[in-house]
Amino acid sequence: MEAIESDFLVIGAGVAGLYAALRAAEHGSVCLLTKTSLSETNSAWAQGGIAAALDESDSPQLHREDTLRAGRGLCDERAVDVLVREGPQCIKELENLGVRFDRTPFGYELGREGGHSRRRIVHAGGSSTGQRLVARLSELIVQNPQIRLVEHAPVVELLTSDGVCVGARALCDGRSQIVLARVTILATGGAAALYQRTTNPPGTTGEGIALAYRAGAELADLEFIQFHPTALAVPTARSFLITEAVRGEGAYLLNAQGERFMLKYDERAELAPRDVVARAIFEEMRATGTDHVFLSLRHLDPTLVRTRFANIYEACLHYGLDLTRDLIPVAPAAHYTIGGVRTDLWGETTVKNLFAIGEVSCTGVHGANRLASNSLLECLVFARRAVAAAVRLAPPLLKKRSFVACEAPQSDPHSLEQIKQIMTRYVGLVRDREGLERALRELSALPTDQALIARLIAQSALVRTESRGVHIRSDFPHEDPKLQAHTIVQKDRPIRWEKNLQMGSP
Ligand SMILES: Cc1cc2nc3c(=O)[nH]c(=O)nc-3n(C[C@H](O)[C@H](O)[C@H](O)COP(=O)(O)OP(=O)(O)OC[C@H]3O[C@@H](n4cnc5c(N)ncnc54)[C@H](O)[C@@H]3O)c2cc1C
C-alpha cells in the first residue's frame, strides 16, 4: 500500500483525539486513525461530566486547590494551573461547536462530585455527557474535508528517524499501512482493561503506552491506577460504573450490615476523594467478608433520580434493580490510568515531534489521585495546547524512507485473560512486595504487548514503597515524604525518580 502523507497524524478518537483532529484541521491535513469505531471509546462512556470553574461562586483558584489536595503532593502545579485556567474556555469552545450542556433558567446545571468543594461539573443529557460529546465531535470530524478518518485501523508501531517521530504503521483490513506526518499525536487512552473488574471498554489495554515506550519515550507514574469506588457488582453484569455524581446528589454507602460507614474514614463522608472512598469500601468488604457494599438512593426524589441519571437507571433495571427502591450492590473496579507518557505543558513527549494527550499521557495534573471529572477537561485543554505547539514547531514532512520501525508488538487474547488475573490478584487496589514480585515473575513468561505494560505498572508499584493516593501498599501503609517524586520508566534504563515531572517547557 502506498504511504499516506499528512501534516498531522492523530492516533485515537476519544475526546482528546477528536478535539485535537478538529483543531489541527484548521492548520493542515489530518489523518485520524482509530482501532475501534468512533463510538467505542472510554470517552463515549463518560457519565459525570467535565469539571470547570464556571459558576460565580467558583474560581480557577478553588478548582486548583481541590485538584492539588486530591493529588497528595504529586500534582505538577504548573500543569494544574494550565488545566483550571484554560478549562472554562474549552467549555465555551465546545458550545460554539454545538455541544449542548444541561442548563437551568439561571445558567449551567452544575453537578458536584467527590473532592470538589463546589458544584462545578457541567454535563450533557444528564449522565450521557460522553456520548453526547463524542457524537457531536464525530459529526464534525466526518464532515471535515481536511480530515481523513480511518476506523478499525490499529497502530502497531511508531516510526522514527534519528530519534524523531515521523509517523506510524497501522493495520488496515489486516494489511500494513504507513502514515508519514510532520507531527504525530498519540491519544490512545488508558490501560484499565488490563484488570478483570474494570469500568472501561475491553480494548482499553494501554497500547499507546507501549508504542511510546518502544519508540524510546519516557513514561511516568505508571503505578497509579485509579479504582472507581462504585461499579455495579452483579455477577451477570460487566463492571458498569455508577457515577459519583449520585453521591453528589446525596446517595450514601451502606455495608453488609446496613450501616453507613464513610464518616468513620473521612469527615467528607461519601464526598471524600476516590482513593479514600475506594479504600474504605475495601476495608468494609474485608471486615464483613463480602465482595460488595451497597449504594442507597432510596431516600432521594425518584423523579430526580430517573431524569438526572436516566442511563444508569435503565442499566440497573436491566439487572432487576430499581435505583429509586433497591439497594444497589457496588464494589471498586479499575477505572483510570493516571500515569502514562510523560509530556511537557504542551503535550510534547521526550521523543521529538511525538505528542501525547488525554489518558495516555502523564501531564502531572492528577498527581497520585485524579479528581473526578478532571480527565475530560485534561483531554480538551492539552489537545488544544498540543496542536498550538505543533503548529509553532511546523517540522518538515519526511519523504525519504529512512525511518526505522520500532519492534512490532504482539497480542494474544488467551494471555490477556492471564494478565487480567495476575493484575487483579497482585497489582490491584491493595498491593504488597510479595504479590508484586510474583506478578512480575508470572508476567515475564508472557511475550505480549499487554504483558509489557502490566510489567511496567508492577515494577513501578514495587519501587514505590509507600501508600500515596490510589497506590496502596499493605506493607507500607503510610506516605513517605522522601518519595514525593515521580517514577520514570524508559526502555533499556532502570526505573528512576524525578522530583519534577515537567521538563522546562516554554
Ligand atoms: C465509565 C466511565 C465513566 C467516566 N466518566 C467520566 C466523567 O464523567 N468525567 C471525566 O472527566 N472522565 C470520565 N471518565 C474518564 C474519561 O472518560 C477518560 O479518561 C477519557 O475519555 C479518555 O479519553 P481519551 O481521548 O484519552 O481516550 P479514549 O476515549 O479511551 O479513546 C482512546 C482511543 O484510542 C484508540 N486506540 C487505542 N489504541 C489504539 C491503537 N493501537 N491504534 C489506533 N487507535 C487506538 C481507541 O480506539 C479510541 O478511539 C470515565 C471513564 C469511564 C470508563
Coordinates of C-alpha atoms and ligand atoms in Angstrom, one line a residue:
M1 CA 0.0 0.0 0.0
E2 CA 1.2 3.5 -0.7
A3 CA 2.1 5.6 2.3
I4 CA -0.4 8.2 3.4
E5 CA 1.2 11.6 3.9
S6 CA -0.4 14.1 6.2
D7 CA 0.5 17.2 8.2
F8 CA -0.9 15.7 11.4
L9 CA -1.4 12.1 12.4
V10 CA -3.7 11.7 15.3
I11 CA -3.9 8.2 16.8
G12 CA -7.1 7.5 18.8
A13 CA -10.5 9.0 18.5
G14 CA -11.7 9.6 22.1
V15 CA -12.4 13.2 23.2
A16 CA -8.7 14.0 23.1
G17 CA -8.1 12.7 19.6
L18 CA -11.3 14.1 18.2
Y19 CA -10.8 17.6 19.6
A20 CA -7.1 17.6 18.5
A21 CA -8.1 16.5 15.0
L22 CA -10.7 19.2 14.6
R23 CA -8.3 21.9 15.8
A24 CA -5.4 20.6 13.7
A25 CA -7.6 20.6 10.6
E26 CA -7.6 24.4 10.9
H27 CA -3.9 24.3 10.0
G28 CA -3.4 21.4 7.6
S29 CA -4.3 17.9 6.6
V30 CA -5.1 15.4 9.3
C31 CA -5.1 11.6 9.3
L32 CA -7.1 10.2 12.2
L33 CA -6.6 6.5 13.0
T34 CA -8.7 4.6 15.5
K35 CA -8.6 0.9 16.2
T36 CA -12.3 0.8 17.0
S37 CA -15.2 2.7 15.6
L38 CA -15.8 6.3 16.6
S39 CA -18.5 5.4 19.2
E40 CA -16.4 2.7 21.0
T41 CA -14.3 4.7 23.4
N42 CA -14.0 5.4 27.1
S43 CA -14.9 9.0 26.2
A44 CA -18.3 7.9 24.9
W45 CA -18.9 6.1 28.3
A46 CA -18.2 9.1 30.5
Q47 CA -21.1 9.9 32.7
G48 CA -20.5 12.6 35.3
G49 CA -19.3 15.4 33.1
I50 CA -16.5 17.9 32.9
A51 CA -15.1 20.0 35.8
A52 CA -14.7 23.7 35.2
A53 CA -14.9 26.8 37.3
L54 CA -17.9 28.4 35.6
D55 CA -20.1 29.5 38.4
E56 CA -19.9 32.9 40.0
S57 CA -19.2 31.3 43.4
D58 CA -16.4 29.3 42.0
S59 CA -12.9 30.2 40.6
P60 CA -9.9 28.5 38.9
Q61 CA -8.1 29.1 42.2
L62 CA -10.6 26.9 44.2
H63 CA -10.6 24.3 41.4
R64 CA -6.8 24.3 41.7
E65 CA -6.8 23.9 45.4
D66 CA -9.2 20.9 45.2
T67 CA -7.1 19.3 42.5
L68 CA -3.9 19.7 44.4
R69 CA -5.5 18.4 47.7
A70 CA -6.7 15.2 45.9
G71 CA -3.3 14.7 44.2
R72 CA -1.4 14.0 47.5
G73 CA 1.6 16.1 46.8
L74 CA 2.4 14.8 43.3
C75 CA 0.4 17.2 41.1
D76 CA 2.6 19.4 38.9
E77 CA 1.4 22.8 40.0
R78 CA 2.1 24.4 36.6
A79 CA 0.1 21.8 34.8
V80 CA -2.8 22.2 37.2
D81 CA -2.7 26.0 36.7
V82 CA -3.0 25.4 32.9
L83 CA -5.9 23.0 33.4
V84 CA -8.0 25.1 35.7
R85 CA -7.4 28.4 33.9
E86 CA -7.9 27.2 30.3
G87 CA -10.8 24.8 31.2
P88 CA -13.7 27.3 31.1
Q89 CA -12.5 28.5 27.6
C90 CA -12.7 24.9 26.4
I91 CA -16.3 24.5 27.6
K92 CA -17.2 27.7 25.7
E93 CA -15.5 26.4 22.6
L94 CA -17.4 23.1 22.8
E95 CA -20.6 25.1 23.0
N96 CA -19.5 27.0 19.9
L97 CA -19.0 23.7 18.2
G98 CA -22.6 22.8 19.0
V99 CA -22.3 20.7 22.2
R100 CA -25.4 21.5 24.4
F101 CA -24.7 21.3 28.1
D102 CA -27.7 20.9 30.5
R103 CA -28.9 24.3 31.8
T104 CA -31.4 25.7 34.3
P105 CA -33.1 29.1 33.7
F106 CA -30.2 30.6 35.7
G107 CA -27.2 29.1 34.0
Y108 CA -25.4 25.7 33.8
E109 CA -26.9 22.9 35.8
L110 CA -23.8 22.1 37.7
G111 CA -23.2 18.7 39.4
R112 CA -21.0 18.0 42.4
E113 CA -18.6 15.1 42.8
G114 CA -16.1 13.8 45.4
G115 CA -13.2 16.0 46.3
H116 CA -14.8 19.2 44.7
S117 CA -15.6 22.0 47.2
R118 CA -18.1 23.5 44.7
R119 CA -20.7 22.4 42.2
R120 CA -18.6 22.6 39.0
I121 CA -19.4 19.6 36.8
V122 CA -21.1 20.5 33.5
H123 CA -23.0 17.7 31.9
A124 CA -25.0 16.9 28.8
G125 CA -28.1 14.8 28.7
G126 CA -27.9 14.1 32.4
S127 CA -25.4 11.2 32.8
S128 CA -24.9 10.8 29.0
T129 CA -22.2 13.5 28.7
G130 CA -19.5 11.4 27.0
Q131 CA -22.0 10.0 24.5
R132 CA -23.3 13.5 23.5
L133 CA -19.8 15.0 23.3
V134 CA -18.4 12.2 21.2
A135 CA -21.5 12.2 18.9
R136 CA -21.2 15.9 18.2
L137 CA -17.4 15.9 17.7
S138 CA -17.6 12.8 15.5
E139 CA -20.3 14.5 13.3
L140 CA -17.9 17.5 12.8
I141 CA -15.0 15.1 12.0
V142 CA -16.8 13.2 9.3
Q143 CA -18.0 16.5 7.7
N144 CA -14.5 18.0 7.7
P145 CA -12.7 17.6 4.3
Q146 CA -9.3 18.2 5.8
I147 CA -9.6 15.0 8.0
R148 CA -9.1 11.6 6.7
L149 CA -10.7 9.2 9.2
V150 CA -9.7 5.5 9.2
E151 CA -11.6 3.4 11.7
H152 CA -10.7 -0.2 12.7
A153 CA -7.0 0.6 12.0
P154 CA -4.9 -0.3 15.0
V155 CA -1.5 1.4 15.0
V156 CA 1.2 -1.3 15.7
E157 CA 4.3 0.8 15.7
L158 CA 5.6 4.3 15.7
L159 CA 8.2 5.2 13.0
T160 CA 11.3 7.2 14.0
S161 CA 14.2 8.7 12.1
D162 CA 17.3 9.8 14.1
G163 CA 15.1 9.7 17.2
V164 CA 12.4 11.9 15.7
C165 CA 8.9 10.6 15.2
V166 CA 7.9 10.7 11.6
G167 CA 4.6 8.7 11.6
A168 CA 3.3 5.3 12.3
R169 CA 2.4 1.9 10.8
A170 CA -1.2 0.7 11.2
L171 CA -3.1 -2.4 10.1
C172 CA -6.0 -1.6 7.7
D173 CA -8.0 -4.7 6.8
G174 CA -5.1 -6.7 8.1
R175 CA -2.6 -5.0 5.7
S176 CA 0.2 -2.7 6.7
Q177 CA -0.4 1.0 6.1
I178 CA 2.4 3.5 6.6
V179 CA 1.3 7.1 7.6
L180 CA 4.0 9.8 7.4
A181 CA 3.3 13.0 9.2
R182 CA 5.0 16.2 10.4
V183 CA 3.6 15.7 13.8
T184 CA 2.2 12.6 15.5
I185 CA -0.3 13.0 18.3
L186 CA -0.9 9.9 20.5
A187 CA -4.4 9.9 22.0
T188 CA -5.0 6.2 22.7
G189 CA -6.5 6.2 26.2
G190 CA -5.5 4.2 29.3
A191 CA -4.9 0.7 30.4
A192 CA -7.6 -0.1 33.0
A193 CA -9.0 -3.0 30.9
L194 CA -5.9 -5.0 32.0
Y195 CA -7.9 -5.8 35.1
Q196 CA -10.8 -8.3 35.4
R197 CA -13.1 -5.8 37.1
T198 CA -13.0 -2.6 35.1
T199 CA -15.3 0.2 34.1
N200 CA -13.5 0.6 30.8
P201 CA -14.4 -0.8 27.3
P202 CA -12.5 -4.1 26.6
G203 CA -9.9 -2.5 24.2
T204 CA -8.5 -0.1 26.8
T205 CA -5.3 -2.1 27.3
G206 CA -2.7 0.7 27.1
E207 CA -1.3 0.0 23.6
G208 CA -0.3 3.7 23.1
I209 CA 1.8 3.5 26.3
A210 CA 3.7 0.5 24.8
L211 CA 4.0 2.2 21.4
A212 CA 5.7 5.3 23.0
Y213 CA 7.9 3.1 25.2
R214 CA 9.2 1.2 22.2
A215 CA 9.9 4.5 20.5
G216 CA 12.1 5.5 23.4
A217 CA 9.7 7.9 25.2
E218 CA 9.8 8.4 28.9
L219 CA 6.8 7.1 30.9
A220 CA 5.8 8.4 34.3
D221 CA 3.9 7.4 37.4
L222 CA 2.5 4.1 36.0
E223 CA 1.8 2.6 39.4
F224 CA -1.1 5.0 39.9
I225 CA -4.2 3.1 38.7
Q226 CA -7.4 4.6 40.0
F227 CA -10.1 2.3 41.1
H228 CA -13.6 3.7 40.9
P229 CA -15.3 3.0 44.2
T230 CA -18.8 2.3 42.9
A231 CA -19.0 -0.1 40.0
L232 CA -22.1 -2.2 39.8
A233 CA -21.3 -5.6 41.4
V234 CA -23.8 -8.0 40.0
P235 CA -22.4 -11.4 38.9
T236 CA -24.1 -11.3 35.5
A237 CA -23.0 -7.7 34.8
R238 CA -19.8 -6.2 33.4
S239 CA -18.5 -3.6 35.9
F240 CA -20.9 -0.9 34.9
L241 CA -20.0 2.4 36.5
I242 CA -22.3 4.3 38.8
T243 CA -21.1 7.9 38.7
E244 CA -20.2 9.6 41.9
A245 CA -22.5 12.4 40.8
V246 CA -25.2 10.2 42.5
R247 CA -23.3 10.7 45.8
G248 CA -23.1 14.4 44.9
E249 CA -26.9 14.4 44.9
G250 CA -27.0 12.7 48.3
A251 CA -26.7 8.9 47.7
Y252 CA -24.8 7.1 50.5
L253 CA -23.0 3.9 51.1
L254 CA -24.0 1.0 53.5
N255 CA -22.0 -2.0 54.5
A256 CA -23.3 -5.6 54.5
Q257 CA -24.9 -4.9 58.0
G258 CA -26.8 -2.0 56.6
E259 CA -24.6 0.6 58.4
R260 CA -23.3 3.8 56.9
F261 CA -19.6 3.8 57.3
M262 CA -17.9 6.6 55.4
L263 CA -17.8 9.0 58.3
K264 CA -15.5 6.6 60.1
Y265 CA -12.9 7.2 57.4
D266 CA -13.3 10.8 56.4
E267 CA -15.3 13.8 57.5
R268 CA -16.3 14.5 53.9
A269 CA -18.1 11.0 54.0
E270 CA -19.3 9.9 50.6
L271 CA -17.8 13.0 49.0
A272 CA -14.3 12.3 50.0
P273 CA -11.9 11.8 47.0
R274 CA -12.0 8.5 45.2
D275 CA -8.9 6.9 46.8
V276 CA -10.4 7.4 50.3
V277 CA -13.8 6.0 49.3
A278 CA -12.4 3.0 47.4
R279 CA -10.1 2.2 50.3
A280 CA -12.9 2.5 52.8
I281 CA -15.1 0.1 50.8
F282 CA -12.2 -2.3 50.5
E283 CA -11.8 -2.3 54.4
E284 CA -15.6 -2.7 54.9
M285 CA -15.7 -5.7 52.5
R286 CA -12.7 -7.3 54.2
A287 CA -14.2 -6.7 57.7
T288 CA -17.6 -8.2 56.7
G289 CA -16.2 -10.9 54.4
T290 CA -18.3 -9.8 51.4
D291 CA -17.4 -8.7 47.9
H292 CA -19.5 -5.6 47.8
V293 CA -21.2 -2.8 49.8
F294 CA -24.5 -1.1 48.9
L295 CA -25.3 2.3 47.4
S296 CA -28.6 3.8 48.5
L297 CA -30.6 6.3 46.5
R298 CA -33.9 5.3 48.1
H299 CA -34.2 8.5 50.1
L300 CA -33.7 10.8 47.0
D301 CA -36.5 12.3 44.9
P302 CA -37.4 9.4 42.5
T303 CA -38.1 11.9 39.6
L304 CA -34.7 13.5 40.0
V305 CA -33.0 10.0 40.0
R306 CA -34.9 8.9 36.9
T307 CA -34.2 12.0 34.9
R308 CA -30.7 13.1 36.1
F309 CA -29.3 9.5 35.9
A310 CA -31.5 8.1 33.2
N311 CA -29.0 5.8 31.6
I312 CA -27.8 4.4 34.9
Y313 CA -31.4 3.9 36.0
E314 CA -32.1 1.9 32.8
A315 CA -28.9 -0.1 33.1
C316 CA -29.8 -1.1 36.7
L317 CA -33.3 -2.0 35.7
H318 CA -31.8 -4.4 33.2
Y319 CA -30.3 -6.3 36.1
G320 CA -33.6 -6.2 38.1
L321 CA -32.5 -3.3 40.3
D322 CA -34.6 -0.2 40.7
L323 CA -32.4 2.8 41.7
T324 CA -35.3 4.5 43.4
R325 CA -36.3 1.5 45.5
D326 CA -33.5 -1.1 45.8
L327 CA -30.1 -1.1 47.5
I328 CA -27.5 -1.3 44.7
P329 CA -24.5 -3.6 45.2
V330 CA -21.2 -1.9 44.3
A331 CA -17.5 -2.6 44.6
P332 CA -14.3 -0.9 43.3
A333 CA -13.2 -1.5 39.7
A334 CA -10.1 -0.4 37.8
H335 CA -11.1 2.9 36.1
Y336 CA -8.4 5.3 35.1
T337 CA -4.7 5.3 34.3
I338 CA -3.1 8.3 36.0
G339 CA 0.4 7.7 34.8
G340 CA 1.4 7.4 31.1
V341 CA 3.6 9.1 28.5
R342 CA 5.5 11.9 30.1
T343 CA 4.8 15.3 28.5
D344 CA 5.6 18.9 28.9
L345 CA 2.9 21.6 29.4
W346 CA 2.3 21.5 25.6
G347 CA 1.8 17.7 25.3
E348 CA 5.2 17.1 23.8
T349 CA 6.8 13.8 24.8
T350 CA 10.6 13.2 25.2
V351 CA 10.6 11.9 21.5
K352 CA 10.7 14.8 19.1
N353 CA 7.6 15.5 17.1
L354 CA 5.6 13.0 19.2
F355 CA 2.8 14.4 21.3
A356 CA 0.6 12.6 23.8
I357 CA -2.8 13.9 25.1
G358 CA -5.7 12.6 27.2
E359 CA -5.5 9.5 29.3
V360 CA -2.4 8.0 27.6
S361 CA -0.4 11.0 28.7
C362 CA 1.0 12.0 32.1
T363 CA 1.0 15.8 32.3
G364 CA 1.1 15.8 36.1
V365 CA -2.4 17.3 36.6
H366 CA -3.7 14.3 38.6
G367 CA -0.7 13.7 40.9
A368 CA -1.4 10.5 42.9
N369 CA -5.2 10.7 42.6
R370 CA -7.3 12.1 39.9
L371 CA -10.1 14.4 40.9
A372 CA -13.4 13.4 39.4
S373 CA -14.3 14.9 36.0
N374 CA -10.8 16.4 35.6
S375 CA -9.9 13.9 32.9
L376 CA -12.2 15.0 30.1
L377 CA -11.0 18.5 30.9
E378 CA -7.4 17.4 30.6
C379 CA -8.2 15.8 27.2
L380 CA -9.6 19.2 25.9
V381 CA -7.1 21.6 27.4
F382 CA -4.0 19.6 26.4
A383 CA -5.4 18.7 22.9
R384 CA -5.7 22.4 22.3
R385 CA -2.2 23.1 23.6
A386 CA -0.6 20.2 21.6
V387 CA -2.0 21.4 18.4
A388 CA -0.8 25.0 19.1
A389 CA 2.7 23.8 19.9
A390 CA 2.8 21.5 16.8
V391 CA 1.8 24.4 14.6
R392 CA 4.6 26.5 16.1
L393 CA 7.0 23.7 15.5
A394 CA 6.0 23.0 11.9
P395 CA 8.6 20.4 11.2
P396 CA 9.1 19.3 7.6
L397 CA 7.4 16.1 6.3
L398 CA 10.0 13.3 6.0
K399 CA 9.5 11.9 2.5
K400 CA 12.5 9.7 2.1
R401 CA 12.1 6.2 3.6
S402 CA 14.9 6.4 6.1
F403 CA 12.8 5.8 9.2
V404 CA 13.2 2.8 11.5
A405 CA 10.2 0.9 12.8
C406 CA 10.1 0.1 16.5
E407 CA 9.7 -3.6 17.3
A408 CA 6.2 -4.8 16.3
P409 CA 4.0 -5.7 19.3
Q410 CA 2.3 -9.0 19.8
S411 CA -1.1 -9.6 21.3
D412 CA -3.0 -12.8 22.2
P413 CA -6.4 -13.0 23.7
H414 CA -5.6 -16.0 25.8
S415 CA -2.6 -14.3 27.5
L416 CA -4.7 -11.2 28.0
E417 CA -7.0 -13.2 30.3
Q418 CA -4.0 -14.4 32.2
I419 CA -2.7 -10.9 32.5
K420 CA -6.0 -9.7 33.9
Q421 CA -6.0 -12.4 36.5
I422 CA -2.4 -11.6 37.6
M423 CA -3.1 -7.8 37.7
T424 CA -6.3 -8.3 39.6
R425 CA -4.8 -10.7 42.2
Y426 CA -1.4 -9.0 42.7
V427 CA -1.4 -5.4 41.3
G428 CA -5.0 -4.4 42.4
L429 CA -6.3 -1.8 44.8
V430 CA -4.1 -3.0 47.6
R431 CA -0.6 -4.3 46.8
D432 CA 2.4 -5.7 48.7
R433 CA 6.0 -6.7 47.8
E434 CA 5.4 -10.4 47.7
G435 CA 2.4 -10.1 45.3
L436 CA 4.2 -7.6 43.0
E437 CA 7.2 -9.8 42.7
R438 CA 5.0 -12.8 42.0
A439 CA 3.2 -10.7 39.3
L440 CA 6.5 -9.8 37.7
R441 CA 7.6 -13.5 37.6
E442 CA 4.4 -14.6 36.0
L443 CA 4.2 -11.7 33.6
S444 CA 7.7 -12.3 32.4
A445 CA 6.6 -15.6 30.9
L446 CA 4.1 -13.7 28.6
P447 CA 5.6 -12.1 25.5
T448 CA 2.7 -9.8 24.5
D449 CA 2.5 -6.0 24.4
Q450 CA -0.1 -6.0 27.2
A451 CA 2.2 -8.1 29.4
L452 CA 4.9 -5.4 28.8
I453 CA 2.6 -2.7 30.1
A454 CA 1.4 -4.8 33.0
R455 CA 5.1 -5.4 33.9
L456 CA 5.9 -1.7 33.8
I457 CA 3.0 -1.0 36.1
A458 CA 4.0 -3.7 38.5
Q459 CA 7.7 -2.6 38.5
S460 CA 6.7 1.0 39.3
A461 CA 4.4 -0.2 42.1
L462 CA 7.2 -2.3 43.5
V463 CA 9.6 0.6 43.8
R464 CA 7.1 2.9 45.4
T465 CA 7.4 1.7 48.9
E466 CA 4.7 3.8 50.5
S467 CA 0.9 4.3 50.2
R468 CA 0.0 7.5 48.4
G469 CA -3.3 8.4 46.7
V470 CA -4.6 5.5 44.7
H471 CA -1.4 3.4 45.2
I472 CA -2.0 1.4 48.4
R473 CA 0.7 -0.9 49.8
S474 CA -0.3 -3.0 52.8
D475 CA 3.3 -3.5 53.7
F476 CA 4.0 0.3 53.6
P477 CA 0.7 1.8 54.8
H478 CA 1.9 5.5 55.1
E479 CA 3.1 8.2 52.9
D480 CA 6.9 8.6 52.8
P481 CA 7.9 12.3 52.4
K482 CA 11.2 11.1 50.7
L483 CA 9.1 9.5 47.9
Q484 CA 7.2 12.7 47.0
A485 CA 8.6 12.3 43.5
H486 CA 7.8 10.7 40.2
T487 CA 8.8 7.2 38.9
I488 CA 10.2 7.5 35.4
V489 CA 10.4 4.4 33.1
Q490 CA 12.3 4.3 29.8
K491 CA 13.4 1.5 27.5
D492 CA 16.8 0.0 28.3
R493 CA 17.1 2.1 31.5
P494 CA 16.4 1.3 35.2
I495 CA 13.4 3.0 36.8
R496 CA 14.5 6.3 38.2
W497 CA 12.9 9.0 40.4
E498 CA 12.5 12.7 39.5
K499 CA 11.3 15.4 41.7
N500 CA 9.6 17.4 38.9
L501 CA 7.6 16.0 36.1
Q502 CA 7.7 19.0 33.8
M503 CA 10.7 19.3 31.7
G504 CA 11.3 23.0 31.4
S505 CA 8.6 23.8 28.8
P506 CA 8.2 27.2 27.1
Ligands
LIG1 C1 -17.5 4.5 32.5 C2 -16.6 5.7 32.6 C3 -17.1 7.0 33.0 C4 -16.3 8.1 33.0 N1 -16.8 9.3 33.4 C5 -16.0 10.4 33.3 C6 -16.6 11.7 33.6 O1 -17.7 11.8 33.9 N2 -15.7 12.8 33.5 C7 -14.4 12.7 33.2 O2 -13.7 13.7 33.2 N3 -13.9 11.5 32.9 C8 -14.7 10.3 33.0 N4 -14.1 9.1 32.7 C9 -12.7 9.1 32.2 C10 -12.7 9.6 30.8 O3 -13.8 9.1 30.1 C11 -11.4 9.2 30.0 O4 -10.3 9.5 30.8 C12 -11.3 9.9 28.7 O5 -12.5 9.7 28.0 C13 -10.1 9.4 27.9 O6 -10.2 10.0 26.6 P1 -9.1 9.7 25.6 O7 -9.5 10.5 24.4 O8 -7.8 10.0 26.2 O9 -9.1 8.2 25.3 P2 -10.4 7.2 24.9 O10 -11.7 7.9 25.0 O11 -10.1 6.0 25.7 O12 -10.1 6.9 23.4 C14 -8.9 6.1 23.0 C15 -8.9 6.0 21.5 O13 -7.7 5.4 21.1 C16 -8.0 4.4 20.2 N5 -6.8 3.4 20.3 C17 -6.3 2.8 21.3 N6 -5.2 2.0 20.9 C18 -5.1 2.3 19.6 C19 -4.1 1.8 18.6 N7 -3.1 1.0 18.9 N8 -4.3 2.3 17.4 C20 -5.3 3.1 17.0 N9 -6.2 3.6 17.9 C21 -6.1 3.2 19.2 C22 -9.3 3.8 20.7 O14 -9.9 3.0 19.7 C23 -10.0 5.1 21.0 O15 -10.5 5.6 19.8 C24 -14.9 8.0 32.6 C25 -14.4 6.8 32.2 C26 -15.3 5.6 32.1 C27 -14.7 4.3 31.6

